[in-house]
PDB file of C-alpha atoms in Angstrom:
ATOM      1  CA  MET A 290      39.843 158.578  66.360  1.00  0.00           C
ATOM      2  CA  VAL A 291      40.481 156.303  69.570  1.00  0.00           C
ATOM      3  CA  LEU A 292      37.207 153.864  70.188  1.00  0.00           C
ATOM      4  CA  MET A 293      36.455 153.379  73.775  1.00  0.00           C
ATOM      5  CA  ASN A 294      35.740 149.603  75.900  1.00  0.00           C
ATOM      6  CA  VAL A 295      32.410 149.790  76.814  1.00  0.00           C
ATOM      7  CA  SER A 296      33.941 147.432  79.679  1.00  0.00           C
ATOM      8  CA  ASN A 297      35.380 149.807  80.935  1.00  0.00           C
ATOM      9  CA  SER A 298      32.840 152.012  81.892  1.00  0.00           C
ATOM     10  CA  LEU A 299      31.212 149.906  84.137  1.00  0.00           C
ATOM     11  CA  PRO A 300      32.263 149.445  87.360  1.00  0.00           C
ATOM     12  CA  VAL A 301      34.693 146.151  88.426  1.00  0.00           C
ATOM     13  CA  LEU A 302      33.223 144.336  91.177  1.00  0.00           C
ATOM     14  CA  CYS A 303      34.005 142.206  94.007  1.00  0.00           C
ATOM     15  CA  ILE A 304      32.147 139.899  95.635  1.00  0.00           C
ATOM     16  CA  VAL A 305      33.689 138.928  99.106  1.00  0.00           C
ATOM     17  CA  ILE A 306      32.899 136.234 101.247  1.00  0.00           C
ATOM     18  CA  PRO A 307      34.242 135.323 104.504  1.00  0.00           C
ATOM     19  CA  CYS A 308      34.230 131.258 105.241  1.00  0.00           C
ATOM     20  CA  TYR A 309      34.895 129.213 107.684  1.00  0.00           C
ATOM     21  CA  ASN A 310      34.389 125.809 107.440  1.00  0.00           C
ATOM     22  CA  GLU A 311      32.538 125.762 105.128  1.00  0.00           C
ATOM     23  CA  GLU A 312      32.781 122.650 102.917  1.00  0.00           C
ATOM     24  CA  ALA A 313      28.952 121.415 102.945  1.00  0.00           C
ATOM     25  CA  VAL A 314      27.549 124.738 101.487  1.00  0.00           C
ATOM     26  CA  LEU A 315      30.701 126.128  98.946  1.00  0.00           C
ATOM     27  CA  PRO A 316      29.507 123.165  95.659  1.00  0.00           C
ATOM     28  CA  ILE A 317      26.291 124.851  96.632  1.00  0.00           C
ATOM     29  CA  THR A 318      26.557 128.716  96.694  1.00  0.00           C
ATOM     30  CA  SER A 319      29.521 128.917  94.636  1.00  0.00           C
ATOM     31  CA  GLY A 320      27.184 128.781  92.027  1.00  0.00           C
ATOM     32  CA  LEU A 321      24.649 130.829  93.325  1.00  0.00           C
ATOM     33  CA  PHE A 322      27.101 133.813  93.538  1.00  0.00           C
ATOM     34  CA  LEU A 323      29.009 133.308  89.899  1.00  0.00           C
ATOM     35  CA  GLY A 324      25.383 132.311  88.491  1.00  0.00           C
ATOM     36  CA  GLU A 325      24.340 136.272  90.156  1.00  0.00           C
ATOM     37  CA  LEU A 326      27.399 137.790  88.480  1.00  0.00           C
ATOM     38  CA  ALA A 327      26.356 136.395  84.860  1.00  0.00           C
ATOM     39  CA  ASP A 328      23.822 138.221  85.348  1.00  0.00           C
ATOM     40  CA  LEU A 329      24.811 141.409  86.599  1.00  0.00           C
ATOM     41  CA  VAL A 330      27.751 141.244  83.936  1.00  0.00           C
ATOM     42  CA  GLU A 331      25.016 140.155  81.194  1.00  0.00           C
ATOM     43  CA  GLU A 332      22.818 143.264  82.102  1.00  0.00           C
ATOM     44  CA  LYS A 333      26.035 145.296  81.981  1.00  0.00           C
ATOM     45  CA  LEU A 334      26.006 146.351  85.551  1.00  0.00           C
ATOM     46  CA  VAL A 335      29.538 145.478  86.482  1.00  0.00           C
ATOM     47  CA  SER A 336      32.701 144.355  84.282  1.00  0.00           C
ATOM     48  CA  ASP A 337      32.896 140.987  82.948  1.00  0.00           C
ATOM     49  CA  GLU A 338      36.967 141.743  84.918  1.00  0.00           C
ATOM     50  CA  SER A 339      34.801 141.426  87.999  1.00  0.00           C
ATOM     51  CA  ARG A 340      35.487 138.209  90.703  1.00  0.00           C
ATOM     52  CA  ILE A 341      34.410 136.521  93.868  1.00  0.00           C
ATOM     53  CA  LEU A 342      36.985 136.493  96.532  1.00  0.00           C
ATOM     54  CA  PHE A 343      36.825 133.707  99.462  1.00  0.00           C
ATOM     55  CA  VAL A 344      38.240 134.454 102.402  1.00  0.00           C
ATOM     56  CA  ASP A 345      39.336 131.069 104.142  1.00  0.00           C
ATOM     57  CA  ASP A 346      39.555 131.786 107.733  1.00  0.00           C
ATOM     58  CA  GLY A 347      41.852 129.335 109.036  1.00  0.00           C
ATOM     59  CA  SER A 348      39.210 126.695 108.291  1.00  0.00           C
ATOM     60  CA  ASN A 349      40.472 122.458 109.251  1.00  0.00           C
ATOM     61  CA  ASP A 350      38.084 120.903 106.803  1.00  0.00           C
ATOM     62  CA  ALA A 351      38.886 120.903 103.266  1.00  0.00           C
ATOM     63  CA  THR A 352      36.878 124.723 102.359  1.00  0.00           C
ATOM     64  CA  TRP A 353      40.482 125.866 101.086  1.00  0.00           C
ATOM     65  CA  LYS A 354      41.311 122.898  99.094  1.00  0.00           C
ATOM     66  CA  LEU A 355      37.626 124.361  97.497  1.00  0.00           C
ATOM     67  CA  ILE A 356      38.561 127.450  97.107  1.00  0.00           C
ATOM     68  CA  ARG A 357      41.751 126.605  95.242  1.00  0.00           C
ATOM     69  CA  SER A 358      39.691 124.287  92.808  1.00  0.00           C
ATOM     70  CA  LEU A 359      37.535 126.586  92.265  1.00  0.00           C
ATOM     71  CA  ALA A 360      39.935 129.575  91.419  1.00  0.00           C
ATOM     72  CA  GLU A 361      41.207 126.764  89.149  1.00  0.00           C
ATOM     73  CA  SER A 362      37.767 125.734  87.532  1.00  0.00           C
ATOM     74  CA  ASN A 363      37.058 129.501  86.807  1.00  0.00           C
ATOM     75  CA  VAL A 364      39.136 133.226  86.225  1.00  0.00           C
ATOM     76  CA  HIS A 365      35.873 134.783  88.541  1.00  0.00           C
ATOM     77  CA  TYR A 366      37.062 132.673  91.800  1.00  0.00           C
ATOM     78  CA  THR A 367      40.025 133.676  93.494  1.00  0.00           C
ATOM     79  CA  GLY A 368      40.667 134.100  96.981  1.00  0.00           C
ATOM     80  CA  ILE A 369      42.969 134.188  99.936  1.00  0.00           C
ATOM     81  CA  SER A 370      43.743 132.335 103.266  1.00  0.00           C
ATOM     82  CA  LEU A 371      44.712 133.944 106.673  1.00  0.00           C
ATOM     83  CA  SER A 372      47.095 132.496 108.555  1.00  0.00           C
ATOM     84  CA  ARG A 373      45.130 131.206 111.055  1.00  0.00           C
ATOM     85  CA  ASN A 374      41.113 131.369 112.460  1.00  0.00           C
ATOM     86  CA  ARG A 375      40.679 135.539 113.093  1.00  0.00           C
ATOM     87  CA  GLY A 376      37.312 135.601 113.920  1.00  0.00           C
ATOM     88  CA  HIS A 377      34.766 136.649 110.655  1.00  0.00           C
ATOM     89  CA  GLN A 378      34.799 140.164 110.839  1.00  0.00           C
ATOM     90  CA  ASN A 379      38.497 139.887 110.913  1.00  0.00           C
ATOM     91  CA  ALA A 380      38.247 137.907 107.485  1.00  0.00           C
ATOM     92  CA  LEU A 381      35.748 140.028 105.624  1.00  0.00           C
ATOM     93  CA  LEU A 382      37.807 142.764 106.647  1.00  0.00           C
ATOM     94  CA  ALA A 383      40.656 141.312 104.812  1.00  0.00           C
ATOM     95  CA  GLY A 384      38.665 140.623 101.975  1.00  0.00           C
ATOM     96  CA  LEU A 385      37.809 144.290 101.387  1.00  0.00           C
ATOM     97  CA  MET A 386      41.139 145.157 102.094  1.00  0.00           C
ATOM     98  CA  GLU A 387      42.384 142.872  99.005  1.00  0.00           C
ATOM     99  CA  ALA A 388      39.943 144.051  97.340  1.00  0.00           C
ATOM    100  CA  ARG A 389      40.356 147.583  97.197  1.00  0.00           C
ATOM    101  CA  GLU A 390      43.602 147.053  95.604  1.00  0.00           C
ATOM    102  CA  PHE A 391      41.833 146.430  92.307  1.00  0.00           C
ATOM    103  CA  CYS A 392      38.150 146.709  92.772  1.00  0.00           C
ATOM    104  CA  ASP A 393      35.323 149.453  92.192  1.00  0.00           C
ATOM    105  CA  ILE A 394      32.590 148.392  94.409  1.00  0.00           C
ATOM    106  CA  SER A 395      32.668 145.389  96.303  1.00  0.00           C
ATOM    107  CA  ILE A 396      29.979 143.493  97.398  1.00  0.00           C
ATOM    108  CA  SER A 397      30.130 141.257 100.757  1.00  0.00           C
ATOM    109  CA  ILE A 398      28.015 138.109 102.009  1.00  0.00           C
ATOM    110  CA  ASP A 399      28.113 135.464 104.334  1.00  0.00           C
ATOM    111  CA  CYS A 400      28.946 132.109 102.268  1.00  0.00           C
ATOM    112  CA  ASP A 401      25.771 129.680 103.657  1.00  0.00           C
ATOM    113  CA  GLY A 402      23.505 131.824 101.259  1.00  0.00           C
ATOM    114  CA  GLN A 403      21.056 132.858 103.670  1.00  0.00           C
ATOM    115  CA  ASP A 404      21.135 136.062 102.123  1.00  0.00           C
ATOM    116  CA  ASP A 405      19.030 136.215  98.886  1.00  0.00           C
ATOM    117  CA  VAL A 406      21.739 137.123  95.949  1.00  0.00           C
ATOM    118  CA  ARG A 407      19.537 138.846  93.665  1.00  0.00           C
ATOM    119  CA  ALA A 408      19.568 141.713  95.871  1.00  0.00           C
ATOM    120  CA  MET A 409      22.990 142.306  94.541  1.00  0.00           C
ATOM    121  CA  LYS A 410      21.447 143.936  91.280  1.00  0.00           C
ATOM    122  CA  ASP A 411      19.230 146.615  93.207  1.00  0.00           C
ATOM    123  CA  MET A 412      22.754 147.636  94.942  1.00  0.00           C
ATOM    124  CA  VAL A 413      24.327 148.280  92.203  1.00  0.00           C
ATOM    125  CA  ILE A 414      21.614 149.973  90.819  1.00  0.00           C
ATOM    126  CA  ALA A 415      21.718 151.889  93.383  1.00  0.00           C
ATOM    127  CA  TYR A 416      25.520 152.578  93.502  1.00  0.00           C
ATOM    128  CA  HIS A 417      24.706 154.051  89.767  1.00  0.00           C
ATOM    129  CA  ASP A 418      22.548 156.290  91.035  1.00  0.00           C
ATOM    130  CA  GLY A 419      24.863 157.511  93.140  1.00  0.00           C
ATOM    131  CA  CYS A 420      25.028 155.778  96.911  1.00  0.00           C
ATOM    132  CA  ASP A 421      28.126 154.962  97.795  1.00  0.00           C
ATOM    133  CA  VAL A 422      27.149 152.207 100.778  1.00  0.00           C
ATOM    134  CA  VAL A 423      24.117 150.352  99.803  1.00  0.00           C
ATOM    135  CA  TYR A 424      22.491 148.204 102.965  1.00  0.00           C
ATOM    136  CA  GLY A 425      21.131 144.826 102.594  1.00  0.00           C
ATOM    137  CA  VAL A 426      17.825 144.513 104.977  1.00  0.00           C
ATOM    138  CA  ARG A 427      15.456 141.845 105.796  1.00  0.00           C
ATOM    139  CA  SER A 428      12.555 142.602 105.030  1.00  0.00           C
ATOM    140  CA  SER A 429      11.445 140.533 108.349  1.00  0.00           C
ATOM    141  CA  ARG A 430      12.169 137.287 110.227  1.00  0.00           C
ATOM    142  CA  LYS A 431       9.532 135.572 109.612  1.00  0.00           C
ATOM    143  CA  ALA A 432      11.082 132.445 109.018  1.00  0.00           C
ATOM    144  CA  ASP A 433      12.993 132.830 112.315  1.00  0.00           C
ATOM    145  CA  SER A 434      11.812 130.810 115.777  1.00  0.00           C
ATOM    146  CA  LEU A 435      10.582 133.004 118.336  1.00  0.00           C
ATOM    147  CA  PHE A 436      13.535 133.489 120.655  1.00  0.00           C
ATOM    148  CA  LYS A 437      15.515 133.952 117.652  1.00  0.00           C
ATOM    149  CA  ARG A 438      13.716 136.586 116.439  1.00  0.00           C
ATOM    150  CA  THR A 439      13.123 138.807 119.908  1.00  0.00           C
ATOM    151  CA  SER A 440      17.112 138.168 120.672  1.00  0.00           C
ATOM    152  CA  ALA A 441      18.041 139.205 117.311  1.00  0.00           C
ATOM    153  CA  GLU A 442      15.940 142.613 117.709  1.00  0.00           C
ATOM    154  CA  GLY A 443      16.765 142.678 120.912  1.00  0.00           C
ATOM    155  CA  PHE A 444      20.644 142.548 119.663  1.00  0.00           C
ATOM    156  CA  TYR A 445      19.763 145.905 117.470  1.00  0.00           C
ATOM    157  CA  LYS A 446      17.271 148.086 120.046  1.00  0.00           C
ATOM    158  CA  LEU A 447      20.090 147.777 122.426  1.00  0.00           C
ATOM    159  CA  LEU A 448      23.034 148.639 119.986  1.00  0.00           C
ATOM    160  CA  ASN A 449      20.667 151.202 119.298  1.00  0.00           C
ATOM    161  CA  LYS A 450      20.351 152.452 122.771  1.00  0.00           C
ATOM    162  CA  MET A 451      23.474 152.667 124.266  1.00  0.00           C
ATOM    163  CA  GLY A 452      24.919 154.305 121.066  1.00  0.00           C
ATOM    164  CA  VAL A 453      26.018 152.389 118.515  1.00  0.00           C
ATOM    165  CA  GLU A 454      24.469 153.639 115.371  1.00  0.00           C
ATOM    166  CA  ALA A 455      23.905 149.988 113.479  1.00  0.00           C
ATOM    167  CA  VAL A 456      21.362 149.822 110.581  1.00  0.00           C
ATOM    168  CA  PHE A 457      18.014 147.838 111.804  1.00  0.00           C
ATOM    169  CA  ASN A 458      18.100 143.892 111.012  1.00  0.00           C
ATOM    170  CA  HIS A 459      21.062 144.805 109.218  1.00  0.00           C
ATOM    171  CA  ALA A 460      24.021 142.361 109.018  1.00  0.00           C
ATOM    172  CA  ASP A 461      27.555 142.281 106.967  1.00  0.00           C
ATOM    173  CA  TYR A 462      25.311 141.689 103.399  1.00  0.00           C
ATOM    174  CA  ARG A 463      26.222 145.341 102.289  1.00  0.00           C
ATOM    175  CA  LEU A 464      28.022 147.637  98.963  1.00  0.00           C
ATOM    176  CA  LEU A 465      30.951 150.273  99.183  1.00  0.00           C
ATOM    177  CA  SER A 466      31.447 151.620  96.601  1.00  0.00           C
ATOM    178  CA  LYS A 467      36.079 152.036  96.364  1.00  0.00           C
ATOM    179  CA  ARG A 468      36.157 155.785  97.934  1.00  0.00           C
ATOM    180  CA  VAL A 469      34.162 154.139 100.549  1.00  0.00           C
ATOM    181  CA  LEU A 470      36.837 150.912 101.205  1.00  0.00           C
ATOM    182  CA  GLU A 471      39.707 153.965 100.891  1.00  0.00           C
ATOM    183  CA  GLU A 472      38.346 155.649 103.772  1.00  0.00           C
ATOM    184  CA  PHE A 473      37.286 152.722 106.067  1.00  0.00           C
ATOM    185  CA  SER A 474      40.790 151.367 105.265  1.00  0.00           C
ATOM    186  CA  HIS A 475      42.244 154.377 107.631  1.00  0.00           C
ATOM    187  CA  PHE A 476      40.154 153.403 110.309  1.00  0.00           C
ATOM    188  CA  GLU A 477      42.717 151.417 112.659  1.00  0.00           C
ATOM    189  CA  GLU A 478      41.498 149.353 115.250  1.00  0.00           C
ATOM    190  CA  VAL A 479      41.702 146.287 116.212  1.00  0.00           C
ATOM    191  CA  ASN A 480      38.038 145.588 118.091  1.00  0.00           C
ATOM    192  CA  LEU A 481      36.277 145.080 114.732  1.00  0.00           C
ATOM    193  CA  PHE A 482      31.925 145.867 114.211  1.00  0.00           C
ATOM    194  CA  LEU A 483      32.178 146.227 111.010  1.00  0.00           C
ATOM    195  CA  ARG A 484      28.478 147.258 111.145  1.00  0.00           C
ATOM    196  CA  GLY A 485      28.375 149.712 113.467  1.00  0.00           C
ATOM    197  CA  MET A 486      31.937 151.212 111.586  1.00  0.00           C
ATOM    198  CA  VAL A 487      30.298 151.881 108.124  1.00  0.00           C
ATOM    199  CA  PRO A 488      27.774 154.525 108.991  1.00  0.00           C
ATOM    200  CA  LEU A 489      30.522 156.048 110.403  1.00  0.00           C
ATOM    201  CA  VAL A 490      32.467 157.011 107.344  1.00  0.00           C
ATOM    202  CA  GLY A 491      29.123 158.807 105.703  1.00  0.00           C
ATOM    203  CA  PHE A 492      28.833 159.388 102.074  1.00  0.00           C
ATOM    204  CA  ARG A 493      25.356 158.990 100.184  1.00  0.00           C
ATOM    205  CA  SER A 494      24.036 155.277 101.251  1.00  0.00           C
ATOM    206  CA  SER A 495      20.847 153.618 100.955  1.00  0.00           C
ATOM    207  CA  SER A 496      18.972 150.383 101.809  1.00  0.00           C
ATOM    208  CA  VAL A 497      18.015 147.048  99.503  1.00  0.00           C
ATOM    209  CA  TYR A 498      15.430 144.597 101.810  1.00  0.00           C
ATOM    210  CA  TYR A 499      15.102 140.857 101.150  1.00  0.00           C
ATOM    211  CA  GLU A 500      13.926 137.593 102.395  1.00  0.00           C
ATOM    212  CA  ARG A 501      16.137 136.055 103.954  1.00  0.00           C
ATOM    213  CA  HIS A 502      16.523 132.117 104.061  1.00  0.00           C
ATOM    214  CA  GLU A 503      17.171 128.999 106.097  1.00  0.00           C
ATOM    215  CA  ARG A 504      20.460 128.349 105.880  1.00  0.00           C
ATOM    216  CA  ILE A 505      21.313 126.129 102.667  1.00  0.00           C
ATOM    217  CA  ALA A 506      24.159 123.281 104.286  1.00  0.00           C
ATOM    218  CA  GLY A 507      26.629 123.030 107.485  1.00  0.00           C
ATOM    219  CA  GLU A 508      26.085 124.970 110.752  1.00  0.00           C
ATOM    220  CA  SER A 509      25.280 128.472 112.048  1.00  0.00           C
ATOM    221  CA  HIS A 510      28.922 130.145 113.268  1.00  0.00           C
ATOM    222  CA  TYR A 511      26.508 132.604 115.037  1.00  0.00           C
ATOM    223  CA  PRO A 512      25.021 130.362 118.126  1.00  0.00           C
ATOM    224  CA  LEU A 513      23.531 132.759 120.875  1.00  0.00           C
ATOM    225  CA  LYS A 514      26.817 132.828 123.015  1.00  0.00           C
ATOM    226  CA  LYS A 515      28.524 134.853 119.814  1.00  0.00           C
ATOM    227  CA  MET A 516      25.660 137.240 119.172  1.00  0.00           C
ATOM    228  CA  VAL A 517      26.037 138.385 123.088  1.00  0.00           C
ATOM    229  CA  ALA A 518      29.795 138.392 122.509  1.00  0.00           C
ATOM    230  CA  LEU A 519      28.942 140.522 119.291  1.00  0.00           C
ATOM    231  CA  ALA A 520      27.238 143.010 120.784  1.00  0.00           C
ATOM    232  CA  LEU A 521      29.291 143.048 123.298  1.00  0.00           C
ATOM    233  CA  ASN A 522      32.082 143.909 121.631  1.00  0.00           C
ATOM    234  CA  GLY A 523      29.935 146.200 119.114  1.00  0.00           C
ATOM    235  CA  ILE A 524      29.018 148.615 122.591  1.00  0.00           C
ATOM    236  CA  THR A 525      32.254 148.591 123.995  1.00  0.00           C
ATOM    237  CA  SER A 526      33.782 149.089 121.045  1.00  0.00           C
ATOM    238  CA  LEU A 527      32.117 152.335 119.513  1.00  0.00           C
ATOM    239  CA  SER A 528      30.509 153.810 122.525  1.00  0.00           C
ATOM    240  CA  THR A 529      31.076 155.045 125.761  1.00  0.00           C
ATOM    241  CA  LYS A 530      27.405 155.326 127.119  1.00  0.00           C
ATOM    242  CA  PRO A 531      27.579 151.968 129.804  1.00  0.00           C
ATOM    243  CA  ILE A 532      30.376 154.445 131.501  1.00  0.00           C
ATOM    244  CA  ARG A 533      28.653 157.117 131.716  1.00  0.00           C
ATOM    245  CA  ILE A 534      25.481 154.977 132.933  1.00  0.00           C
ATOM    246  CA  ILE A 535      28.026 153.699 135.198  1.00  0.00           C
ATOM    247  CA  THR A 536      28.740 157.573 136.521  1.00  0.00           C
ATOM    248  CA  MET A 537      24.940 158.026 136.918  1.00  0.00           C
ATOM    249  CA  LEU A 538      24.361 154.840 138.843  1.00  0.00           C
ATOM    250  CA  GLY A 539      26.911 155.207 141.153  1.00  0.00           C
ATOM    251  CA  PHE A 540      25.907 159.137 141.226  1.00  0.00           C
ATOM    252  CA  PHE A 541      22.014 157.841 142.360  1.00  0.00           C
ATOM    253  CA  ILE A 542      23.339 154.887 145.113  1.00  0.00           C
ATOM    254  CA  SER A 543      25.126 158.198 146.260  1.00  0.00           C
ATOM    255  CA  ILE A 544      22.035 159.929 147.097  1.00  0.00           C
ATOM    256  CA  LEU A 545      20.060 157.025 148.125  1.00  0.00           C
ATOM    257  CA  SER A 546      23.288 156.520 150.467  1.00  0.00           C
ATOM    258  CA  LEU A 547      23.503 160.273 151.886  1.00  0.00           C
ATOM    259  CA  ILE A 548      19.719 160.191 152.846  1.00  0.00           C
ATOM    260  CA  GLY A 549      19.713 156.377 154.477  1.00  0.00           C
ATOM    261  CA  VAL A 550      22.828 157.913 156.814  1.00  0.00           C
ATOM    262  CA  ILE A 551      21.013 161.131 157.115  1.00  0.00           C
ATOM    263  CA  TRP A 552      17.787 158.122 158.426  1.00  0.00           C
ATOM    264  CA  ALA A 553      20.193 155.972 160.406  1.00  0.00           C
ATOM    265  CA  PHE A 554      21.276 159.301 162.469  1.00  0.00           C
ATOM    266  CA  VAL A 555      17.925 160.449 163.414  1.00  0.00           C
ATOM    267  CA  VAL A 556      16.487 157.015 164.044  1.00  0.00           C
ATOM    268  CA  LEU A 557      20.341 156.955 167.031  1.00  0.00           C
ATOM    269  CA  LEU A 558      19.107 160.351 168.095  1.00  0.00           C
ATOM    270  CA  MET A 559      15.489 159.475 168.991  1.00  0.00           C
ATOM    271  CA  GLY A 560      17.276 156.294 170.557  1.00  0.00           C
ATOM    272  CA  LYS A 561      14.834 153.521 168.362  1.00  0.00           C
ATOM    273  CA  SER A 562      17.723 152.670 166.604  1.00  0.00           C
ATOM    274  CA  VAL A 563      18.038 148.684 166.095  1.00  0.00           C
ATOM    275  CA  ALA A 564      20.223 146.066 165.336  1.00  0.00           C
ATOM    276  CA  GLY A 565      19.632 144.724 161.160  1.00  0.00           C
ATOM    277  CA  TRP A 566      20.871 141.858 160.035  1.00  0.00           C
ATOM    278  CA  ALA A 567      18.625 141.711 156.738  1.00  0.00           C
ATOM    279  CA  SER A 568      18.623 145.233 155.821  1.00  0.00           C
ATOM    280  CA  MET A 569      23.061 145.149 156.426  1.00  0.00           C
ATOM    281  CA  VAL A 570      22.922 141.966 154.481  1.00  0.00           C
ATOM    282  CA  SER A 571      21.413 143.267 151.533  1.00  0.00           C
ATOM    283  CA  LEU A 572      22.624 146.519 151.535  1.00  0.00           C
ATOM    284  CA  VAL A 573      26.426 144.871 151.299  1.00  0.00           C
ATOM    285  CA  CYS A 574      25.158 142.250 148.372  1.00  0.00           C
ATOM    286  CA  PHE A 575      23.137 144.310 146.742  1.00  0.00           C
ATOM    287  CA  MET A 576      26.301 147.543 146.785  1.00  0.00           C
ATOM    288  CA  GLY A 577      28.518 144.404 146.289  1.00  0.00           C
ATOM    289  CA  GLY A 578      26.974 143.378 142.669  1.00  0.00           C
ATOM    290  CA  ILE A 579      26.878 147.373 141.638  1.00  0.00           C
ATOM    291  CA  GLN A 580      30.815 147.584 141.569  1.00  0.00           C
ATOM    292  CA  MET A 581      31.921 143.898 140.533  1.00  0.00           C
ATOM    293  CA  LEU A 582      29.435 144.746 137.138  1.00  0.00           C
ATOM    294  CA  SER A 583      30.896 148.721 137.293  1.00  0.00           C
ATOM    295  CA  LEU A 584      34.480 147.035 138.131  1.00  0.00           C
ATOM    296  CA  GLY A 585      33.956 143.864 134.689  1.00  0.00           C
ATOM    297  CA  ILE A 586      32.670 147.242 132.247  1.00  0.00           C
ATOM    298  CA  ILE A 587      35.225 148.970 132.859  1.00  0.00           C
ATOM    299  CA  GLY A 588      37.644 145.915 132.404  1.00  0.00           C
ATOM    300  CA  GLU A 589      36.403 145.424 129.637  1.00  0.00           C
ATOM    301  CA  TYR A 590      37.250 148.848 128.314  1.00  0.00           C
ATOM    302  CA  VAL A 591      40.713 149.120 129.545  1.00  0.00           C
ATOM    303  CA  GLY A 592      41.236 145.405 128.095  1.00  0.00           C
ATOM    304  CA  LYS A 593      40.368 146.991 124.489  1.00  0.00           C
ATOM    305  CA  ILE A 594      42.759 149.934 125.295  1.00  0.00           C
ATOM    306  CA  TYR A 595      45.233 147.147 126.186  1.00  0.00           C
ATOM    307  CA  MET A 596      44.738 145.133 122.874  1.00  0.00           C
ATOM    308  CA  GLU A 597      44.321 148.826 121.021  1.00  0.00           C
ATOM    309  CA  THR A 598      47.984 149.366 122.176  1.00  0.00           C
ATOM    310  CA  LYS A 599      49.884 146.643 121.153  1.00  0.00           C
ATOM    311  CA  HIS A 600      49.218 147.621 116.574  1.00  0.00           C
ATOM    312  CA  ARG A 601      48.325 144.133 116.291  1.00  0.00           C
ATOM    313  CA  PRO A 602      48.246 142.949 112.749  1.00  0.00           C
ATOM    314  CA  ARG A 603      44.378 142.280 112.563  1.00  0.00           C
ATOM    315  CA  TYR A 604      44.471 139.561 109.894  1.00  0.00           C
ATOM    316  CA  ILE A 605      47.630 137.747 108.257  1.00  0.00           C
ATOM    317  CA  ILE A 606      47.447 136.774 104.893  1.00  0.00           C
ATOM    318  CA  SER A 607      49.578 132.806 104.016  1.00  0.00           C
ATOM    319  CA  GLU A 608      47.918 131.995 100.441  1.00  0.00           C
ATOM    320  CA  ARG A 609      46.413 133.716  98.080  1.00  0.00           C
ATOM    321  CA  THR A 610      45.385 131.633  94.532  1.00  0.00           C
ATOM    322  CA  SER A 611      46.708 133.674  92.763  1.00  0.00           C
ATOM    323  CA  THR A 612      49.166 136.831  92.851  1.00  0.00           C
ATOM    324  CA  LYS A 613      47.894 139.209  90.786  1.00  0.00           C
ATOM    325  CA  PHE A 614      43.685 139.909  90.371  1.00  0.00           C
TER     326      PHE A 614
END
């Protein structure tokens, strides 16, 4: 009789962590991730072959040096380094695709320590209950400033209004099963917005709620400017609703213009026409503004089509801490 190793029946977990200039926080949070992984292994929720995968997104500080040092100190740490900075979404995708080769489940989380690592246990339990996707969702934003809370909630509401299927108050803290990763690997677009793309894959999903904390150390890499850019990228990458809004706006303005022409013709026939400089200037400025805005939105879509047709690689891995996981 052949005895089966119990650890082999447990899923291999890969915790994927994108890093960009995180030398201040990495020495602190790496221990938190390892401690949580050890707890999951001890409770026999995941295999001891599970790993923590750091993805260095072209940092210009000592981040990659720290990742290599961690990998040398403990077998559960591993890492890859991208050839240049490609942005958070591309770095996260690189880690997920790397993890796909050896793991049964992945959990993506930021390096800053704001996301509660203890939520991983509930995610893995949901996976054992049959879920292929488990979203980490913030239970509240009490710790945020009024401006941050308002802008963040407005960000998710705008995405939903524009037709992007995104989970409210969910960023990139989530569990994905191997079969989701396999299906996700067929998504080949260059313009990435993962929190809007993952729901498109489907499969059974659930949510785990947690409290988000202040950043442990270092500085945030997502100021308002990047949040706006992320929202714009998400909308234009996953929805054509802005184009439809332009069409409807154009139709509405055309109706108003037709009414205006009829009114002007009637006034002319009645002999009551008076030169209206102010109204003419206002009309020209309004129409000019609408046209420039419309061209800008259309330009965003044309630019994305241009980038997609090039089929450039979304990331390039320049170095690994080990050749085999």
